[in-house]
Coordinates of C-alpha atoms in Angstrom, one line a residue:
X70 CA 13.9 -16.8 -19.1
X71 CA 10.8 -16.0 -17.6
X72 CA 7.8 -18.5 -17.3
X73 CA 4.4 -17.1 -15.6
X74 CA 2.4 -19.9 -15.3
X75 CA -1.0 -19.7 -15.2
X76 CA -3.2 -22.7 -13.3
X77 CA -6.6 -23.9 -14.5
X78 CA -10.0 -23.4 -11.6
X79 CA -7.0 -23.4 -8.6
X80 CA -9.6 -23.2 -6.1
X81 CA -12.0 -25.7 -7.8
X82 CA -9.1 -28.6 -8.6
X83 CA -7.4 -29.3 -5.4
X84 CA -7.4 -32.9 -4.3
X85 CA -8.3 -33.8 -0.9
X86 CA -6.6 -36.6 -0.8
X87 CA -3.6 -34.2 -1.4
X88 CA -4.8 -31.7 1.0
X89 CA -4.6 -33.9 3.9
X90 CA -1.3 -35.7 2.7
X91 CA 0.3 -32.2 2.7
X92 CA -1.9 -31.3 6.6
X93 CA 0.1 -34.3 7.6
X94 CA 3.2 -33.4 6.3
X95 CA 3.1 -30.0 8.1
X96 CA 2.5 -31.0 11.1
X97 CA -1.2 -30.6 11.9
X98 CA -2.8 -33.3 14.5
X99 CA -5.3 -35.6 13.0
X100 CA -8.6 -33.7 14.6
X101 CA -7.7 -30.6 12.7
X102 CA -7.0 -32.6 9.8
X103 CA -10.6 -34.3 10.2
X104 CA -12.5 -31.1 10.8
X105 CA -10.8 -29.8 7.4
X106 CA -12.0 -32.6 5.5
X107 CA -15.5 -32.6 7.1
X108 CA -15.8 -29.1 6.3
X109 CA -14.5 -29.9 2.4
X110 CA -16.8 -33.4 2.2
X111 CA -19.4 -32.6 3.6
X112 CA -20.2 -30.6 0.2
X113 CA -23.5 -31.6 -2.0
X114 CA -23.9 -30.5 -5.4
X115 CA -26.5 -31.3 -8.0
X116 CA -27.0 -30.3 -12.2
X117 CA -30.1 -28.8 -13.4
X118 CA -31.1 -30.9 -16.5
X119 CA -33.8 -29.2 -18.2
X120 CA -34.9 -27.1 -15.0
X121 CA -34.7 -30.7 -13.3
X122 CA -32.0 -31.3 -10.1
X123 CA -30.1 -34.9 -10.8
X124 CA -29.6 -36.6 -7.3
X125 CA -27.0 -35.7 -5.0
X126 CA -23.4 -36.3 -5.2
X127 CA -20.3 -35.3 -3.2
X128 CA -17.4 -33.0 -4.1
X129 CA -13.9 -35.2 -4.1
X130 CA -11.7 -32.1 -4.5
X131 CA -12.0 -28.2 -4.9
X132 CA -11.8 -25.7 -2.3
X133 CA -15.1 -23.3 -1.3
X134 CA -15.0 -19.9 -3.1
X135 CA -15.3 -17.3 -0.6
X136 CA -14.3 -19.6 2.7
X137 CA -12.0 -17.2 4.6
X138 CA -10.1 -20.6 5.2
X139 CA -9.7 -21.9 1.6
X140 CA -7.1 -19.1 0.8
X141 CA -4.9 -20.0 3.6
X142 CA -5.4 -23.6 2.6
X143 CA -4.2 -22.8 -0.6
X144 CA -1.2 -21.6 0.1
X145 CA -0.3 -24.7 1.9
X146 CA -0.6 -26.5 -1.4
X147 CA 1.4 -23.9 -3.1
X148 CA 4.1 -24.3 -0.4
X149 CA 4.2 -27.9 -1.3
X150 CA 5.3 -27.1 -5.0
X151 CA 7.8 -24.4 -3.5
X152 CA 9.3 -27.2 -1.3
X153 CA 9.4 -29.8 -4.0
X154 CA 11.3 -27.0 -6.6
X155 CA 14.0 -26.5 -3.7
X156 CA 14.8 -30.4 -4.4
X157 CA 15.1 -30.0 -8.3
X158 CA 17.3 -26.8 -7.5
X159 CA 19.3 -28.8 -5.0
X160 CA 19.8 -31.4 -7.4
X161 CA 21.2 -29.7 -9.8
X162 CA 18.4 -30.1 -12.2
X163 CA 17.5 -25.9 -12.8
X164 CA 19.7 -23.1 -13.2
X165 CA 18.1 -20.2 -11.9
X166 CA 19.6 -16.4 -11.9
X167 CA 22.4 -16.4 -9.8
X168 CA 21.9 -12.5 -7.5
X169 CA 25.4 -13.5 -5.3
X170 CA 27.1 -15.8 -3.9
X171 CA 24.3 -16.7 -1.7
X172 CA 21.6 -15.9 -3.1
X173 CA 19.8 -17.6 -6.9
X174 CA 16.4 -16.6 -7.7
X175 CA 14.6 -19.4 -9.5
X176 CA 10.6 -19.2 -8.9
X177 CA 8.4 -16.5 -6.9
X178 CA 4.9 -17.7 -5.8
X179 CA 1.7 -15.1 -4.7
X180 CA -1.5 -17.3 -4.2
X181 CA -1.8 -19.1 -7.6
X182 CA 0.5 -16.9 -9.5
X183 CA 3.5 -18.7 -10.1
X184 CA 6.6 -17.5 -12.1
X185 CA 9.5 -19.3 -12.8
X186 CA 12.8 -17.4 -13.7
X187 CA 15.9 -19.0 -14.6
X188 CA 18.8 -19.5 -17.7
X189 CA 17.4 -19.8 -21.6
X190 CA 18.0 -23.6 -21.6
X191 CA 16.0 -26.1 -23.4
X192 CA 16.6 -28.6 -19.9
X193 CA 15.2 -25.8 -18.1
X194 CA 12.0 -25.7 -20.0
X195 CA 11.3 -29.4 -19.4
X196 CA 12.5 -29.1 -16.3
X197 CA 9.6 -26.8 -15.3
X198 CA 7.5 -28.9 -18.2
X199 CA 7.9 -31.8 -16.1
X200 CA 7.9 -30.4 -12.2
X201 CA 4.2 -29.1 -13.2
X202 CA 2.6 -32.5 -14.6
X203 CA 3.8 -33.7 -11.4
X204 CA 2.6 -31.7 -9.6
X205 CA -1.0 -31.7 -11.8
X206 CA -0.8 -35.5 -11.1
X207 CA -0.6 -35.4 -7.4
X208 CA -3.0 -32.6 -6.5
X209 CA -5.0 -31.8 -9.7
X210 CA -3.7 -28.6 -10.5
X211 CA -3.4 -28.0 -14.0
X212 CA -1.6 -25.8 -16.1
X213 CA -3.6 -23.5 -18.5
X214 CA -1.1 -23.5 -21.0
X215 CA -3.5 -20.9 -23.4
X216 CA -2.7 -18.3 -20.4
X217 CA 0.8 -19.4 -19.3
X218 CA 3.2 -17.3 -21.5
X219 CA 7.1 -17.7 -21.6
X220 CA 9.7 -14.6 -22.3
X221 CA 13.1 -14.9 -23.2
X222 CA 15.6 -11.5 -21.8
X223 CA 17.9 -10.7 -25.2
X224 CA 17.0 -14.1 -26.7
X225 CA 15.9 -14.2 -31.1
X226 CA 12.5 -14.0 -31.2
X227 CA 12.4 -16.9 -33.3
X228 CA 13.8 -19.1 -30.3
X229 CA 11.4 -18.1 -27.9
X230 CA 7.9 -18.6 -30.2
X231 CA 9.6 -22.1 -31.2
X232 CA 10.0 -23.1 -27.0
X233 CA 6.6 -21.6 -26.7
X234 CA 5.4 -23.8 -29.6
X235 CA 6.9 -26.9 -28.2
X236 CA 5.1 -26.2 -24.8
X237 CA 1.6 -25.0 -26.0
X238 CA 2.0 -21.7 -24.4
X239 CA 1.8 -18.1 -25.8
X240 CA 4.9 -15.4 -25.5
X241 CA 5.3 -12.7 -23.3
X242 CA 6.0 -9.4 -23.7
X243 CA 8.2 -7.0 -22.0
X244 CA 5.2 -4.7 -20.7
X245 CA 3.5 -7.3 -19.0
X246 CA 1.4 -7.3 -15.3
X247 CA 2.0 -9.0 -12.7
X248 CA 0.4 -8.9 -9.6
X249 CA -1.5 -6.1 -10.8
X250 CA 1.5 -3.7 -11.6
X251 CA 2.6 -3.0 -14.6
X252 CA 6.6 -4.5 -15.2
X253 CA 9.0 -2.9 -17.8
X254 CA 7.6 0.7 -17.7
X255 CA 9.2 3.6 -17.4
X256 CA 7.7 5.3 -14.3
X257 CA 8.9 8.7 -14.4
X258 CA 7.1 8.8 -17.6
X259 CA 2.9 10.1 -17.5
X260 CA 2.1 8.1 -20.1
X261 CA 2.9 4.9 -18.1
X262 CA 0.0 5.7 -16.1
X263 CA -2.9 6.3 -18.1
X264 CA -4.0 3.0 -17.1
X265 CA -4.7 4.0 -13.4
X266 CA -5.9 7.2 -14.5
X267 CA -8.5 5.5 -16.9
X268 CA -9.8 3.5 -14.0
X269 CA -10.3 6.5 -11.9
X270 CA -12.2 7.7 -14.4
X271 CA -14.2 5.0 -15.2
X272 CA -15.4 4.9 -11.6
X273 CA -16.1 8.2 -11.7
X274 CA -18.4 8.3 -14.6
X275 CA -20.5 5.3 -12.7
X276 CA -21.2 7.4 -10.0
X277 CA -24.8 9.7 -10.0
X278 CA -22.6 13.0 -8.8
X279 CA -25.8 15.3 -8.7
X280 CA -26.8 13.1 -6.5
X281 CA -24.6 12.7 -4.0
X282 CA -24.5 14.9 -1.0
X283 CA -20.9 16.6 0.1
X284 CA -20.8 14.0 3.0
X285 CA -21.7 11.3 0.7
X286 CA -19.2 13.1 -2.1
X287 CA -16.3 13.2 1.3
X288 CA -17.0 9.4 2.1
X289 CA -16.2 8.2 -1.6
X290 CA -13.4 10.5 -2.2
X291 CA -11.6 9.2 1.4
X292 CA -12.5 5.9 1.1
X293 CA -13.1 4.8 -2.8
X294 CA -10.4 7.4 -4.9
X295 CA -8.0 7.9 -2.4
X296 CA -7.6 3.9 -2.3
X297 CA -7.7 2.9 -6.4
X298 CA -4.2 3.9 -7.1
X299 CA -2.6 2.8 -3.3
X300 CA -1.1 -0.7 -5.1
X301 CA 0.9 1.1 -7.8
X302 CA 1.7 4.1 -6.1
X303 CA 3.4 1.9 -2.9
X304 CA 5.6 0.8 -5.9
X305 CA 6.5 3.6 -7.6
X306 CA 7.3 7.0 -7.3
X307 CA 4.3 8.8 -9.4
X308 CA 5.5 11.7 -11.5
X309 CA 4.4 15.3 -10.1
X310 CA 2.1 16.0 -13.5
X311 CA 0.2 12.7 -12.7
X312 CA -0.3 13.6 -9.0
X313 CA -2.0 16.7 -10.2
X314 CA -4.2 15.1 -12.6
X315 CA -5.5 12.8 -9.6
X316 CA -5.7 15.7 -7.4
X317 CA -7.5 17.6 -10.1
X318 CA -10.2 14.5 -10.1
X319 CA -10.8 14.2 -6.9
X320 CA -11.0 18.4 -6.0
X321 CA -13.8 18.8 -9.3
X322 CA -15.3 15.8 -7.6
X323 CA -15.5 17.0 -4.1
X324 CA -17.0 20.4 -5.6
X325 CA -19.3 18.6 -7.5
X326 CA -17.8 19.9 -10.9
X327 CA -18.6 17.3 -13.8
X328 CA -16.2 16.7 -16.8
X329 CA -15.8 20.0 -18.0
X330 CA -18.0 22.0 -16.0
X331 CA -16.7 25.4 -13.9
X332 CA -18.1 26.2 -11.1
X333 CA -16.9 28.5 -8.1
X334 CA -15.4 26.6 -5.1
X335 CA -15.6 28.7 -1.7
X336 CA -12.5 26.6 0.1
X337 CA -8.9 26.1 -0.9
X338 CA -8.2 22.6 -2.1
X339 CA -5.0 22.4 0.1
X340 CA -7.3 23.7 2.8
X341 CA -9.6 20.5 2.4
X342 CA -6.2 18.0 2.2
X343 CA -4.8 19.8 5.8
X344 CA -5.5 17.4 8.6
X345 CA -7.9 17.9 11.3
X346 CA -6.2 19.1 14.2
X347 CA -4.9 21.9 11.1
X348 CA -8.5 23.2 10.6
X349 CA -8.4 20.7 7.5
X350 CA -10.8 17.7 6.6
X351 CA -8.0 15.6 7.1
X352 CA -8.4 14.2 3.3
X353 CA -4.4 13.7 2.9
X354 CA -2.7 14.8 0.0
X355 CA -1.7 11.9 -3.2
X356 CA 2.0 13.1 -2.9
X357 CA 2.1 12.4 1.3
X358 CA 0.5 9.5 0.5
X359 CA 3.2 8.3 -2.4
X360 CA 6.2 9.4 -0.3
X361 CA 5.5 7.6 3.0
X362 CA 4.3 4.5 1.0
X363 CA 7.9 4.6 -1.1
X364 CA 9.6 5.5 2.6
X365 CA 8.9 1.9 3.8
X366 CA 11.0 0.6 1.5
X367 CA 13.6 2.7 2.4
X368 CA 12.2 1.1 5.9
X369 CA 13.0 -2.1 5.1
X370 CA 16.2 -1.3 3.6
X371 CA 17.8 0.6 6.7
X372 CA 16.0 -2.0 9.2
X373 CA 17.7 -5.3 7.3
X374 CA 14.6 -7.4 7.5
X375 CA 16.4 -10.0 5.8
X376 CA 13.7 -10.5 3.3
X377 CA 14.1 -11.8 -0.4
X378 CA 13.5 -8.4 -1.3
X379 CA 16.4 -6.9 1.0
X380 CA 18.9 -9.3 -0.1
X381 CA 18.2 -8.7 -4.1
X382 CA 18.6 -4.8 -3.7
X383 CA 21.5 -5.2 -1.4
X384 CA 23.4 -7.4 -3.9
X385 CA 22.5 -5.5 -7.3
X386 CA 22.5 -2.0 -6.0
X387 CA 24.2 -1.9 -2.7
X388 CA 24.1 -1.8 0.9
X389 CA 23.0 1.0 3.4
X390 CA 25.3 3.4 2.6
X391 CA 23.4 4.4 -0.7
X392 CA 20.5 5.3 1.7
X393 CA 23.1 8.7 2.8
X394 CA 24.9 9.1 -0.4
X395 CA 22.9 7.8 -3.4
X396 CA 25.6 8.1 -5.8
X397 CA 27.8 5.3 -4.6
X398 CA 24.6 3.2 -6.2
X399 CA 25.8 0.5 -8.5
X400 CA 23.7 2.0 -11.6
X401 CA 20.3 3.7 -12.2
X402 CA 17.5 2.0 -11.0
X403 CA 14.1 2.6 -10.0
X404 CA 15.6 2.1 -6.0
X405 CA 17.8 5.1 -7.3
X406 CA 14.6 7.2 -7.9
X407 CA 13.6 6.8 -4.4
X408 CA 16.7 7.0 -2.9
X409 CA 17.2 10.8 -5.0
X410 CA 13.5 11.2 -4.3
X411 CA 14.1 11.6 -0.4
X412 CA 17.5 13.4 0.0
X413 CA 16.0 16.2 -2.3
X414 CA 12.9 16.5 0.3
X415 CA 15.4 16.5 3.3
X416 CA 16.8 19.7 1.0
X417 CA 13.3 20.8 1.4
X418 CA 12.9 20.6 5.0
X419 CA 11.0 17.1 5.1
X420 CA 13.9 15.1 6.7
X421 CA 12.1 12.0 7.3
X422 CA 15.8 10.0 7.7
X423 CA 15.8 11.7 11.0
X424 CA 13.2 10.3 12.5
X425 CA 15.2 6.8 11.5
X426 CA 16.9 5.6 15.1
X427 CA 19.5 3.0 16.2
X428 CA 18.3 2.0 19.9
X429 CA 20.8 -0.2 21.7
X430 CA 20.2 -3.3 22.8
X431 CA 23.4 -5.9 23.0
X432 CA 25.7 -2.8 21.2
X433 CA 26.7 -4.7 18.2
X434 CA 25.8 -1.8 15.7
X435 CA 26.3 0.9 17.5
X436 CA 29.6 2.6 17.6
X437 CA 31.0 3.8 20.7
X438 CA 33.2 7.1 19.6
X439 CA 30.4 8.2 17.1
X440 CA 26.9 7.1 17.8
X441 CA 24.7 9.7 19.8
X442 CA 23.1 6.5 22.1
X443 CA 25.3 6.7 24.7
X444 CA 25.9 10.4 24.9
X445 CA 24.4 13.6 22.6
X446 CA 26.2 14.9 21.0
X447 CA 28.8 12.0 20.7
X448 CA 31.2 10.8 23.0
X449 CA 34.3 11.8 20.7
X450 CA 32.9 15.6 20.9
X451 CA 32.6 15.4 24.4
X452 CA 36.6 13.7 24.9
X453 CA 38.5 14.9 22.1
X454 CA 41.4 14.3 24.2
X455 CA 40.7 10.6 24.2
X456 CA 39.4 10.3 20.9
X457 CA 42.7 11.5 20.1
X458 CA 44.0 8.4 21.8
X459 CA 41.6 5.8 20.5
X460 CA 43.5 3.5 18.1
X461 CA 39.7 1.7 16.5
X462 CA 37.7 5.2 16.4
X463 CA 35.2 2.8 14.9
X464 CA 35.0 0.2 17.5
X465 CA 31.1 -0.6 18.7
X466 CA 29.8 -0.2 22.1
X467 CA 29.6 -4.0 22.7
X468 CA 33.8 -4.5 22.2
X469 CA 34.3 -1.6 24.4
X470 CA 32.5 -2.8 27.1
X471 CA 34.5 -5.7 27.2
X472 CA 37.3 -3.8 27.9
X473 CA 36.7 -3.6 31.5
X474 CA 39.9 -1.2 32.0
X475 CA 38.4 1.3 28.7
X476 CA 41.4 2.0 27.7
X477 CA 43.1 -1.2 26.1
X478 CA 42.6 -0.1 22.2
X479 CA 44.6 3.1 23.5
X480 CA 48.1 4.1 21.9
X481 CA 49.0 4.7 25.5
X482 CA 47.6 5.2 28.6
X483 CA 45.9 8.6 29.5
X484 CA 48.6 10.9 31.4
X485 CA 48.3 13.3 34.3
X486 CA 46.4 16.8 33.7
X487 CA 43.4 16.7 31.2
X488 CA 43.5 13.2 29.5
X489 CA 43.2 11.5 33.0
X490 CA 40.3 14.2 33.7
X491 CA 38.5 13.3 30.8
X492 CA 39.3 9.5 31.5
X493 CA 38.0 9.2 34.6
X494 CA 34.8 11.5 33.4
X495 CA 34.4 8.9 30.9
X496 CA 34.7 5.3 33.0
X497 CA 31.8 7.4 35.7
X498 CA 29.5 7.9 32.4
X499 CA 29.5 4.8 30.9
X500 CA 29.8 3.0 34.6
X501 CA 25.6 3.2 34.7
X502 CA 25.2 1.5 30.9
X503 CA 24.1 -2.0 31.2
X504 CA 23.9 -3.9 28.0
X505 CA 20.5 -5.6 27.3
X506 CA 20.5 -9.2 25.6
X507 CA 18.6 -8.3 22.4
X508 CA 20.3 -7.2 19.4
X509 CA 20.5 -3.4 18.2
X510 CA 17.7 -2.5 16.4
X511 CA 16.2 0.5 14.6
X512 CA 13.4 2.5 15.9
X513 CA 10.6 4.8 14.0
X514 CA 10.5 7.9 16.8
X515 CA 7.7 9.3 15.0
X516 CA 5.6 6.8 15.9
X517 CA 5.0 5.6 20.1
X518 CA 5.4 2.1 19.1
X519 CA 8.9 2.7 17.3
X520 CA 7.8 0.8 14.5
X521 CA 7.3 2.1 11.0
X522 CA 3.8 3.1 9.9
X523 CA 2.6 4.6 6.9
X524 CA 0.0 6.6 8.6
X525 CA 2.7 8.8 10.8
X526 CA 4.6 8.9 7.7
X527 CA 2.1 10.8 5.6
X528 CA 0.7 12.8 8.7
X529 CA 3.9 14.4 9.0
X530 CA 4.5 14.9 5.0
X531 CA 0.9 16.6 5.1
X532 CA 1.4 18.6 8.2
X533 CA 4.7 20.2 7.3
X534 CA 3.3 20.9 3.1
X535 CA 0.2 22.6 4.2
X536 CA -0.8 25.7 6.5
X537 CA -2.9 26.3 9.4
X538 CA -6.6 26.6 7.8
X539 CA -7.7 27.4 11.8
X540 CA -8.6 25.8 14.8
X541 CA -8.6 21.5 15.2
X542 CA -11.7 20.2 13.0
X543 CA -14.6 19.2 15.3
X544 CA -16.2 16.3 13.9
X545 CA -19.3 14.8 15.5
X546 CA -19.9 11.4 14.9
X547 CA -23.5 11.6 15.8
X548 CA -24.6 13.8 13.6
X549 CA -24.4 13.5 9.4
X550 CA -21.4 14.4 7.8
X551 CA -23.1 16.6 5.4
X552 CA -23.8 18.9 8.8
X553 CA -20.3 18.1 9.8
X554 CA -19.0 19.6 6.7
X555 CA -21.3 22.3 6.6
X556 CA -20.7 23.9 10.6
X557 CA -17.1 23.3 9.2
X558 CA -17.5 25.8 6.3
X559 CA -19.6 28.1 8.5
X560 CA -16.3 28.1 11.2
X561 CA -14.1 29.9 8.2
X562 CA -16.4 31.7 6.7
X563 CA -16.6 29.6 3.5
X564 CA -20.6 29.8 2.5
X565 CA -21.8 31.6 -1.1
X566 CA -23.3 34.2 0.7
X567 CA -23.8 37.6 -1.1
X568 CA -20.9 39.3 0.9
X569 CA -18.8 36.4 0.2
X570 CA -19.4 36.6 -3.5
X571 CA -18.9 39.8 -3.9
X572 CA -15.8 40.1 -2.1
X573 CA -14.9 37.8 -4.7
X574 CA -15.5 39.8 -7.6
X575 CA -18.6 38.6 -8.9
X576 CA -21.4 41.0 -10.0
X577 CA -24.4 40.7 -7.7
X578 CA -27.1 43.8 -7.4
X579 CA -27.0 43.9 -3.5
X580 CA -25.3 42.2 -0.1
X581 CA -27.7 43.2 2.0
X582 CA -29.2 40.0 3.5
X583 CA -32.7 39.7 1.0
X584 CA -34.6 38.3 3.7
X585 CA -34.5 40.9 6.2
X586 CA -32.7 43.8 4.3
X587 CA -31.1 45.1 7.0
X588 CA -27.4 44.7 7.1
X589 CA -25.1 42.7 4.5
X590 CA -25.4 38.8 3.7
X591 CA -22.8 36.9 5.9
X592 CA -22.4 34.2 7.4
X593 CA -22.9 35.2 11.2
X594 CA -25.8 37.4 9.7
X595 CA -27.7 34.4 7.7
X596 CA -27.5 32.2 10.9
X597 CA -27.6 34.0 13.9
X598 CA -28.4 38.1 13.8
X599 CA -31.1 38.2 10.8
X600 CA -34.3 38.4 12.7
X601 CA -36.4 35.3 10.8
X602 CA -33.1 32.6 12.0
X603 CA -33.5 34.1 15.7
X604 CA -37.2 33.4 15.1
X605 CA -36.5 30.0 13.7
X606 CA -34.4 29.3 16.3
X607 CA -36.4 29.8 19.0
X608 CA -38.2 26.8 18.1
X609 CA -35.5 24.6 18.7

């Protein structure tokens, strides 16, 4: 059973009464809890009769729309509802989905999206009926039941519109949105993304493309188009065909090209996606992008961050091994896809697990014989002759340390010749280690801070798919980026000059520069050896 509930003005129906019950309740001191209710009382509001204000009165609940403070506040209320559904749960009153042994998913909560999963059970249903006019009666938030809409997994239809019925609400689908994304799709398939395709589209045709300058064309391609589809594609692994079609509408849109128009483009589109210190503008490629947005899940995965989303995968699909042999994956799942996704880059060169690290801390996770922290290559390369020896070949670095003789998990003590060489070559290497107080942990080495970041992510991706256009990008700040973009294409030789064209095979009745006539249309000619741009120049 699914139940996404939808609440009626959120912002505009919170009780301050309730608000500063729940401050209290959290812990805040009674100034901060007087300055939030000054700032939420203090609120006048009149009604326009007939053009004419009524007097003055005060505002007893709602939050301000648009008060960087009110969201925050909000969520405080929401947490309240959270903590009071823990105490049905722990009563015994709701069966949610039960993931493991430890873990039962029963409601998630973004903001004032609230969905409640759980068993097809009538007592569930009034359970949640009943938890909600509760809750409505205590801080005013009401359930919209025309939006709310309830969806029962391989229930008869018939069963689900009659609980629907019973509570007021409409059904749900099994394509529905939430959060903005799209659940129950297929996303290998292009058809499942028409809809963020459509909206790139849409924005397009609002835009006055003749214009635009190329600077002004550059700004709204990096900053506008590049961003539209960031939410779905940091979900999903976006099918190559639809990747093109994006590229496609942002290239013709660079270029100035509108719907169905041809027109000659001087520079390479890969050329323009290459990152500045390439030669490139540094615009970043929708594939780089998708990959190292998908790679922080895989992040999160290998890093254990313990979050509700960690545990769910780990107990339906797996635990870190799948993330070096995706077959051993429970079944096909989308986490499959991007599992599959990144072993068949590493098979083409972009081996972005390898920039995944174990640094030691208190040596927990780290194994002793095998791990590459200690020693590289590995301590049981290095002493065969002892590995040889070593009874727990996977013991970790911590519960050899403890062994303070290094040689207690032996079959038998290292004899004379070699194996006491190697021995005593091993106690002098390890004799330095010290053992730090925090816990093992995994670093990102492609980034200084050893943390994951999407940015070094899809530098890398970009840097490795695309060549060298030339030399680093110079970009002046100072000066417009139209001019930027323009001493750019003058650098590679990129203008429409007469030479230019015709050394691209169109028909033009002369090269020779039509100004002066005295050697061919080029670049360096046009700007700097035709005789009216030295006189022109002269003046500046």
């Amino acid at each position: 059973m699914i139940f996404k509930v939808d609440f009626e003005k959120a912002f505009d129906s919170v009780r301050s009464d309730y608000l500063h019950d729940i401050l209290n309740k959290f812990g805040f001191g009674a100034k901060w809890r007087n300055w939030i209710q000054g700032c939420l009382n203090s609120t006048m509001g009149s009604i326009l009769v007939n053009g004419s204000p009524t007097p003055e009165f005060k505002f007893h609940k709602g939050l301000k729309q648009g008060d960087p403070l009110s969201p925050f506040l909000f969520i405080l209320v929401m947490e309240s509802l959270h903590l009071s559904f823990n105490n049905i749960l722990n009563a015994g009153l709701y069966k949610g989905i039960q993931i493991d042994d430890s873990l039962t998913l029963s409601h998630l909560f973004y903001a004032d999206d609230a969905v409640f999963i759980g068993k097809w059970d009538k007592s569930n249903i009034n359970v949640i009926v009943s938890v909600l006019n509760c809750f409505f009666l205590a801080s005013g938030l009401k359930i919209n039941l025309h939006k709310s809409k309830l969806m029962g997994i391989n229930i008869p239809q018939e069963d689900v519109f009659m609980a629907a019925n019973s509570i007021g609400c409409t059904t749900l689908t099994a394509l529905f949105n939430y959060l903005g994304v799209k659940v129950g799709v297929s996303s290998s398939r292009s058809c499942s993304w028409e809809d963020v395709l459509s909206k790139i589209t849409a924005r397009l045709s609002k835009w006055k493309l003749k214009t635009l300058s190329i600077g002004g064309r550059l700004t709204l391609l990096k900053s506008v188009l590049t961003s539209m589809p960031l939410y779905q594609m940091s979900v999903y692994k976006v099918p190559m065909g639809v990747l093109n079609r994006m590229e496609s509408m942002r290239r013709n849109f660079f270029n100035g090209v509108d719907n169905n128009d041809r027109k000659i483009t001087m520079i390479g589109w890969k050329k323009i996606l290459a990152s500045k210190k390439k030669g490139g503008l540094g615009v970043s490629s929708f594939f780089a992008i998708n990959r190292a947005l998908l790679f922080k899940w895989v992040w999160r995965f290998k890093s254990n961050d313990s979050s509700l989303w960690y545990r769910c995968i780990k107990a339906i699909y797996g635990d870190g091994g799948a993330l070096d042999t995706p077959g051993i994956l429970a079944r096909r799942s989308p986490w499959t896809d991007i599992i599959r996704e990144f072993h068949s880059l590493s098979s083409k060169g972009i081996n972005l697990h390898a920039f995944v690290k174990m640094k030691m801390g208190d040596g927990e996770q780290t194994l002793f014989w095998e791990d590459s922290l200690l020693s590289d290559p590995p301590l049981k390369n290095i002493f065969p002759q002892l590995y040889a020896l070593e009874s727990d070949k996977h013991a970790c670095v911590a519960a050899k340390f403890r062994d303070t003789s290094m040689s207690a998990s032996f079959r038998r003590v290292p004899r004379g010749g070699l194996e006491e060489e190697q021995f005593q070559l091993l106690v002098d290497k390890v004799a330095p280690v010290i053992l730090s107080s925090f816990k093992d942990r995994w670093v990102w080495t492609l980034d200084s801070g050893g943390e994951f970041s999407v940015k070094s992510t899809r530098s890398y991706i970009d840097d490795y798919l695309f060549p060298i256009v030339g030399p680093p990008t110079r970009w002046v700040n100072a000066v417009p980026i139209k001019i930027n973009i323009f001493a750019w294409r003058i650098s590679l030789d990129r203008l429409p000059t007469r030479f230019n064209l015709s050394f691209r095979g169109i028909d033009v009745s002369s090269i020779l520069c039509p100004i002066c006539s005295s050697a061919g249309e080029t670049s360096s000619h046009l700007l700097f050896s035709c005789n009216v741009a030295r006189a022109v120049s002269k003046f500046f």
